[in-house]
PDB file of C-alpha atoms in Angstrom:
ATOM      1  CA  UNK A 231     -34.266  33.511 -33.403  1.00 52.00           C
ATOM      2  CA  UNK A 232     -31.560  34.060 -30.644  1.00 56.00           C
ATOM      3  CA  UNK A 233     -34.676  33.748 -28.218  1.00 53.00           C
ATOM      4  CA  UNK A 234     -35.727  30.305 -29.465  1.00 55.00           C
ATOM      5  CA  UNK A 235     -32.122  28.979 -29.250  1.00 49.00           C
ATOM      6  CA  UNK A 236     -31.792  30.248 -25.725  1.00 53.00           C
ATOM      7  CA  UNK A 237     -35.048  28.820 -24.790  1.00 51.00           C
ATOM      8  CA  UNK A 238     -33.977  25.334 -26.405  1.00 47.00           C
ATOM      9  CA  UNK A 239     -30.695  25.405 -24.474  1.00 49.00           C
ATOM     10  CA  UNK A 240     -32.493  26.168 -21.255  1.00 52.00           C
ATOM     11  CA  UNK A 241     -34.890  23.223 -21.909  1.00 50.00           C
ATOM     12  CA  UNK A 242     -32.252  20.809 -22.640  1.00 49.00           C
ATOM     13  CA  UNK A 243     -30.146  21.907 -19.640  1.00 51.00           C
ATOM     14  CA  UNK A 244     -33.136  21.447 -17.400  1.00 53.00           C
ATOM     15  CA  UNK A 245     -33.680  17.862 -18.647  1.00 48.00           C
ATOM     16  CA  UNK A 246     -29.919  17.000 -18.201  1.00 48.00           C
ATOM     17  CA  UNK A 247     -30.075  18.389 -14.602  1.00 50.00           C
ATOM     18  CA  UNK A 248     -33.194  16.280 -13.776  1.00 49.00           C
ATOM     19  CA  UNK A 249     -31.933  13.352 -15.602  1.00 49.00           C
ATOM     20  CA  UNK A 250     -28.691  13.218 -13.463  1.00 51.00           C
ATOM     21  CA  UNK A 251     -30.373  14.111 -10.068  1.00 56.00           C
ATOM     22  CA  UNK A 252     -29.693  11.562  -7.172  1.00 65.00           C
ATOM     23  CA  UNK A 253     -32.732   9.853  -6.077  1.00 70.00           C
ATOM     24  CA  UNK A 254     -33.083   7.692  -2.868  1.00 75.00           C
ATOM     25  CA  UNK A 255     -33.126   3.897  -3.171  1.00 73.00           C
ATOM     26  CA  UNK A 256     -34.744   1.510  -0.737  1.00 73.00           C
ATOM     27  CA  UNK A 257     -32.902  -1.220   0.645  1.00 69.00           C
ATOM     28  CA  UNK A 258     -34.792  -4.162  -1.239  1.00 72.00           C
ATOM     29  CA  UNK A 259     -33.663  -2.156  -4.656  1.00 74.00           C
ATOM     30  CA  UNK A 260     -30.004  -1.787  -3.356  1.00 64.00           C
ATOM     31  CA  UNK A 261     -29.650  -5.378  -2.724  1.00 64.00           C
ATOM     32  CA  UNK A 262     -30.192  -5.964  -6.690  1.00 70.00           C
ATOM     33  CA  UNK A 263     -27.513  -3.593  -7.413  1.00 64.00           C
ATOM     34  CA  UNK A 264     -24.071  -4.982  -8.264  1.00 61.00           C
ATOM     35  CA  UNK A 265     -20.776  -3.339  -9.013  1.00 60.00           C
ATOM     36  CA  UNK A 266     -16.969  -4.042  -8.844  1.00 58.00           C
ATOM     37  CA  UNK A 267     -15.806  -4.476  -5.663  1.00 63.00           C
ATOM     38  CA  UNK A 268     -12.422  -3.657  -3.987  1.00 67.00           C
ATOM     39  CA  UNK A 269     -10.217  -1.030  -4.315  1.00 74.00           C
ATOM     40  CA  UNK A 270      -6.904  -0.638  -6.227  1.00 75.00           C
ATOM     41  CA  UNK A 271      -3.909   1.608  -5.302  1.00 76.00           C
ATOM     42  CA  UNK A 272      -0.949   2.669  -7.464  1.00 77.00           C
ATOM     43  CA  UNK A 273       1.954   4.660  -6.303  1.00 78.00           C
ATOM     44  CA  UNK A 274       5.221   5.841  -7.882  1.00 79.00           C
ATOM     45  CA  UNK A 275       7.328   6.163  -4.828  1.00 79.00           C
ATOM     46  CA  UNK A 276       9.995   8.739  -4.355  1.00 85.00           C
ATOM     47  CA  UNK A 277      10.869   8.609  -0.677  1.00 87.00           C
ATOM     48  CA  UNK A 278      14.119  10.312   0.862  1.00 91.00           C
ATOM     49  CA  UNK A 279      15.213   9.777   4.226  1.00 90.00           C
ATOM     50  CA  UNK A 280      18.200  11.999   5.640  1.00 91.00           C
ATOM     51  CA  UNK A 281      19.554   9.475   7.881  1.00 90.00           C
ATOM     52  CA  UNK A 282      18.860   6.591  10.068  1.00 89.00           C
ATOM     53  CA  UNK A 283      21.080   6.259  13.046  1.00 90.00           C
ATOM     54  CA  UNK A 284      21.634   3.281  15.528  1.00 89.00           C
ATOM     55  CA  UNK A 285      23.135   4.291  18.870  1.00 87.00           C
ATOM     56  CA  UNK A 286      24.500   1.707  21.219  1.00 84.00           C
ATOM     57  CA  UNK A 287      24.100   3.448  24.823  1.00 84.00           C
ATOM     58  CA  UNK A 288      26.233   0.988  26.727  1.00 82.00           C
ATOM     59  CA  UNK A 289      29.154   2.567  28.667  1.00 82.00           C
ATOM     60  CA  UNK A 290      32.584   1.893  27.782  1.00 80.00           C
ATOM     61  CA  UNK A 291      34.198  -1.175  29.502  1.00 82.00           C
ATOM     62  CA  UNK A 292      37.703  -1.397  30.832  1.00 82.00           C
ATOM     63  CA  UNK A 293      38.807  -2.377  27.372  1.00 83.00           C
ATOM     64  CA  UNK A 294      37.102   0.651  25.723  1.00 78.00           C
ATOM     65  CA  UNK A 295      34.426  -1.289  24.154  1.00 80.00           C
ATOM     66  CA  UNK A 296      30.732  -0.382  24.280  1.00 78.00           C
ATOM     67  CA  UNK A 297      28.737   2.534  22.973  1.00 80.00           C
ATOM     68  CA  UNK A 298      28.816   4.297  19.629  1.00 84.00           C
ATOM     69  CA  UNK A 299      26.630   4.661  16.737  1.00 87.00           C
ATOM     70  CA  UNK A 300      26.299   4.012  13.167  1.00 90.00           C
ATOM     71  CA  UNK A 301      24.351   6.218  10.534  1.00 92.00           C
ATOM     72  CA  UNK A 302      22.827   5.410   7.236  1.00 92.00           C
ATOM     73  CA  UNK A 303      22.615   8.621   5.176  1.00 92.00           C
ATOM     74  CA  UNK A 304      20.811   9.586   2.187  1.00 92.00           C
ATOM     75  CA  UNK A 305      18.368   6.859   2.250  1.00 93.00           C
ATOM     76  CA  UNK A 306      16.063   6.666  -0.932  1.00 92.00           C
ATOM     77  CA  UNK A 307      13.093   4.473  -1.910  1.00 89.00           C
ATOM     78  CA  UNK A 308      11.926   4.707  -5.485  1.00 87.00           C
ATOM     79  CA  UNK A 309       9.841   2.814  -7.898  1.00 83.00           C
ATOM     80  CA  UNK A 310       6.298   1.865  -8.787  1.00 80.00           C
ATOM     81  CA  UNK A 311       4.054  -0.085  -6.553  1.00 81.00           C
ATOM     82  CA  UNK A 312       0.445  -1.435  -7.112  1.00 81.00           C
ATOM     83  CA  UNK A 313      -1.964  -3.102  -4.778  1.00 84.00           C
ATOM     84  CA  UNK A 314      -5.500  -4.495  -4.894  1.00 86.00           C
ATOM     85  CA  UNK A 315      -7.658  -4.136  -1.468  1.00 89.00           C
ATOM     86  CA  UNK A 316     -10.460  -6.399  -1.000  1.00 89.00           C
ATOM     87  CA  UNK A 317     -12.745  -7.825   1.816  1.00 90.00           C
ATOM     88  CA  UNK A 318     -12.722 -11.531   2.235  1.00 90.00           C
ATOM     89  CA  UNK A 319     -15.235 -13.558   4.063  1.00 91.00           C
ATOM     90  CA  UNK A 320     -14.018 -15.850   6.709  1.00 91.00           C
ATOM     91  CA  UNK A 321     -14.184 -18.925   4.432  1.00 92.00           C
ATOM     92  CA  UNK A 322     -12.635 -17.129   1.558  1.00 92.00           C
ATOM     93  CA  UNK A 323      -9.763 -16.090   3.862  1.00 91.00           C
ATOM     94  CA  UNK A 324      -9.112 -19.536   5.187  1.00 92.00           C
ATOM     95  CA  UNK A 325      -8.887 -20.779   1.524  1.00 92.00           C
ATOM     96  CA  UNK A 326      -6.503 -18.058   0.497  1.00 90.00           C
ATOM     97  CA  UNK A 327      -4.422 -18.451   3.555  1.00 90.00           C
ATOM     98  CA  UNK A 328      -4.308 -22.456   2.806  1.00 90.00           C
ATOM     99  CA  UNK A 329      -3.504 -21.585  -0.841  1.00 90.00           C
ATOM    100  CA  UNK A 330      -0.642 -19.304   0.383  1.00 87.00           C
ATOM    101  CA  UNK A 331       0.787 -22.357   2.486  1.00 89.00           C
ATOM    102  CA  UNK A 332      -0.438 -21.336   5.928  1.00 88.00           C
ATOM    103  CA  UNK A 333      -1.045 -24.743   7.554  1.00 88.00           C
ATOM    104  CA  UNK A 334      -2.553 -23.533  10.907  1.00 88.00           C
ATOM    105  CA  UNK A 335      -4.182 -20.122  10.631  1.00 86.00           C
ATOM    106  CA  UNK A 336      -5.450 -20.658  14.055  1.00 85.00           C
ATOM    107  CA  UNK A 337      -2.178 -19.511  15.475  1.00 87.00           C
ATOM    108  CA  UNK A 338      -2.958 -15.945  14.563  1.00 87.00           C
ATOM    109  CA  UNK A 339      -6.867 -16.085  13.511  1.00 88.00           C
ATOM    110  CA  UNK A 340      -9.646 -17.719  15.074  1.00 89.00           C
ATOM    111  CA  UNK A 341     -11.340 -19.923  12.433  1.00 89.00           C
ATOM    112  CA  UNK A 342     -14.344 -20.474  14.703  1.00 89.00           C
ATOM    113  CA  UNK A 343     -15.064 -16.802  15.675  1.00 90.00           C
ATOM    114  CA  UNK A 344     -13.112 -14.590  13.157  1.00 89.00           C
ATOM    115  CA  UNK A 345     -14.783 -12.272  10.907  1.00 89.00           C
ATOM    116  CA  UNK A 346     -14.204 -10.578   7.496  1.00 90.00           C
ATOM    117  CA  UNK A 347     -10.405  -9.926   6.568  1.00 90.00           C
ATOM    118  CA  UNK A 348      -9.003  -6.944   4.657  1.00 90.00           C
ATOM    119  CA  UNK A 349      -6.541  -8.364   1.825  1.00 89.00           C
ATOM    120  CA  UNK A 350      -3.891  -6.084   0.413  1.00 88.00           C
ATOM    121  CA  UNK A 351      -2.427  -7.812  -2.764  1.00 85.00           C
ATOM    122  CA  UNK A 352       0.404  -6.857  -4.973  1.00 82.00           C
ATOM    123  CA  UNK A 353      -0.657  -8.261  -8.311  1.00 78.00           C
ATOM    124  CA  UNK A 354       1.569 -10.936 -10.081  1.00 74.00           C
ATOM    125  CA  UNK A 355       1.330  -8.387 -13.171  1.00 69.00           C
ATOM    126  CA  UNK A 356       1.341  -4.858 -13.077  1.00 61.00           C
ATOM    127  CA  UNK A 357       1.206  -2.350 -15.780  1.00 53.00           C
ATOM    128  CA  UNK A 358       4.718  -1.181 -15.457  1.00 58.00           C
ATOM    129  CA  UNK A 359       6.287  -4.512 -15.420  1.00 57.00           C
ATOM    130  CA  UNK A 360       9.968  -4.171 -14.827  1.00 61.00           C
ATOM    131  CA  UNK A 361       9.762  -1.044 -12.734  1.00 69.00           C
ATOM    132  CA  UNK A 362      10.403  -2.364  -9.451  1.00 78.00           C
ATOM    133  CA  UNK A 363      11.469  -0.880  -5.985  1.00 82.00           C
ATOM    134  CA  UNK A 364      15.078   0.499  -5.612  1.00 88.00           C
ATOM    135  CA  UNK A 365      16.456   1.236  -2.087  1.00 90.00           C
ATOM    136  CA  UNK A 366      19.898   3.006  -1.862  1.00 92.00           C
ATOM    137  CA  UNK A 367      22.019   4.424   1.006  1.00 92.00           C
ATOM    138  CA  UNK A 368      24.553   7.010  -0.236  1.00 93.00           C
ATOM    139  CA  UNK A 369      26.904   6.522   2.960  1.00 92.00           C
ATOM    140  CA  UNK A 370      27.442   4.521   6.199  1.00 91.00           C
ATOM    141  CA  UNK A 371      29.425   6.335   8.968  1.00 90.00           C
ATOM    142  CA  UNK A 372      30.534   5.292  12.550  1.00 88.00           C
ATOM    143  CA  UNK A 373      29.999   7.924  15.155  1.00 83.00           C
ATOM    144  CA  UNK A 374      30.869  11.465  14.334  1.00 82.00           C
ATOM    145  CA  UNK A 375      33.384  10.173  11.573  1.00 86.00           C
ATOM    146  CA  UNK A 376      33.503  12.000   8.260  1.00 88.00           C
ATOM    147  CA  UNK A 377      34.688   8.841   6.585  1.00 89.00           C
ATOM    148  CA  UNK A 378      32.268   6.318   5.053  1.00 90.00           C
ATOM    149  CA  UNK A 379      32.297   2.685   4.911  1.00 87.00           C
ATOM    150  CA  UNK A 380      30.516   2.995   1.431  1.00 89.00           C
ATOM    151  CA  UNK A 381      27.176   2.813   0.332  1.00 90.00           C
ATOM    152  CA  UNK A 382      24.483   0.137  -0.475  1.00 89.00           C
ATOM    153  CA  UNK A 383      22.001  -0.254  -3.023  1.00 89.00           C
ATOM    154  CA  UNK A 384      19.041  -2.877  -3.333  1.00 88.00           C
ATOM    155  CA  UNK A 385      17.794  -2.860  -6.869  1.00 85.00           C
ATOM    156  CA  UNK A 386      14.690  -4.217  -8.562  1.00 84.00           C
ATOM    157  CA  UNK A 387      12.982  -5.458  -5.612  1.00 83.00           C
ATOM    158  CA  UNK A 388      10.128  -7.717  -6.958  1.00 80.00           C
ATOM    159  CA  UNK A 389       7.023  -7.753  -4.583  1.00 80.00           C
ATOM    160  CA  UNK A 390       4.601  -9.181  -7.130  1.00 78.00           C
ATOM    161  CA  UNK A 391       2.500 -11.818  -5.533  1.00 78.00           C
ATOM    162  CA  UNK A 392       2.902 -10.551  -2.182  1.00 81.00           C
ATOM    163  CA  UNK A 393      -0.431 -10.848   0.096  1.00 82.00           C
ATOM    164  CA  UNK A 394      -1.138  -9.012   3.441  1.00 80.00           C
ATOM    165  CA  UNK A 395      -4.123  -9.712   5.523  1.00 81.00           C
ATOM    166  CA  UNK A 396      -5.437  -7.470   8.158  1.00 79.00           C
ATOM    167  CA  UNK A 397      -8.300  -8.445  10.743  1.00 73.00           C
ATOM    168  CA  UNK A 398      -9.439  -7.595  14.101  1.00 72.00           C
ATOM    169  CA  UNK A 399      -8.983  -9.962  17.036  1.00 66.00           C
TER     170      UNK A 399
END
C-alpha cells in the first residue's frame, strides 16, 4: 500500500513539474499576449541625516563680515510614498503634458523627434491616505556654537497628484 502511495505521489509530482515548465514562445504568439503594464513602487521612508552644513568661504572684510557657516542637525524624513511608473508614447506624453498645463513642451522636449517618455506619478489616492511625508530638523546652529536657533518641522507634505517625466534628448 505504501508503494502505491509513493508511486502516485511521484506521478503527480512529475505532472506538476511538466505542467509548469517554461516553454519558448514565438514572436507571433508573443504579440497576442497582453498583461498589465507599468510598475508600482511603495515605500515607508525613514531617512536620517546627521547634519547639513552650509559654509560661506568669503574672507572677513574690514567690518568683520564674511565667512561663517550654518548647520542643520538631526534631519529626519519619514512617511509613506507610492508611485506608478509607466512608459508613454510621444502622443500620450504630449496629451498628458497638456492636461498638466504645459503650454509649450517644445522648450524641453522635441515634439517632432522625441520618443517615449517614462512617467512617474504619485497617485491621487493611496492605500495609506493621511500618512504623508514629514521632515524635521532638530537644531540649527551657527559656526561652532553650541547654541541653537531652534528647530524646523514640515508636516503632512502631500505629494498626491505629482507627476514626473523622464526622457532622453
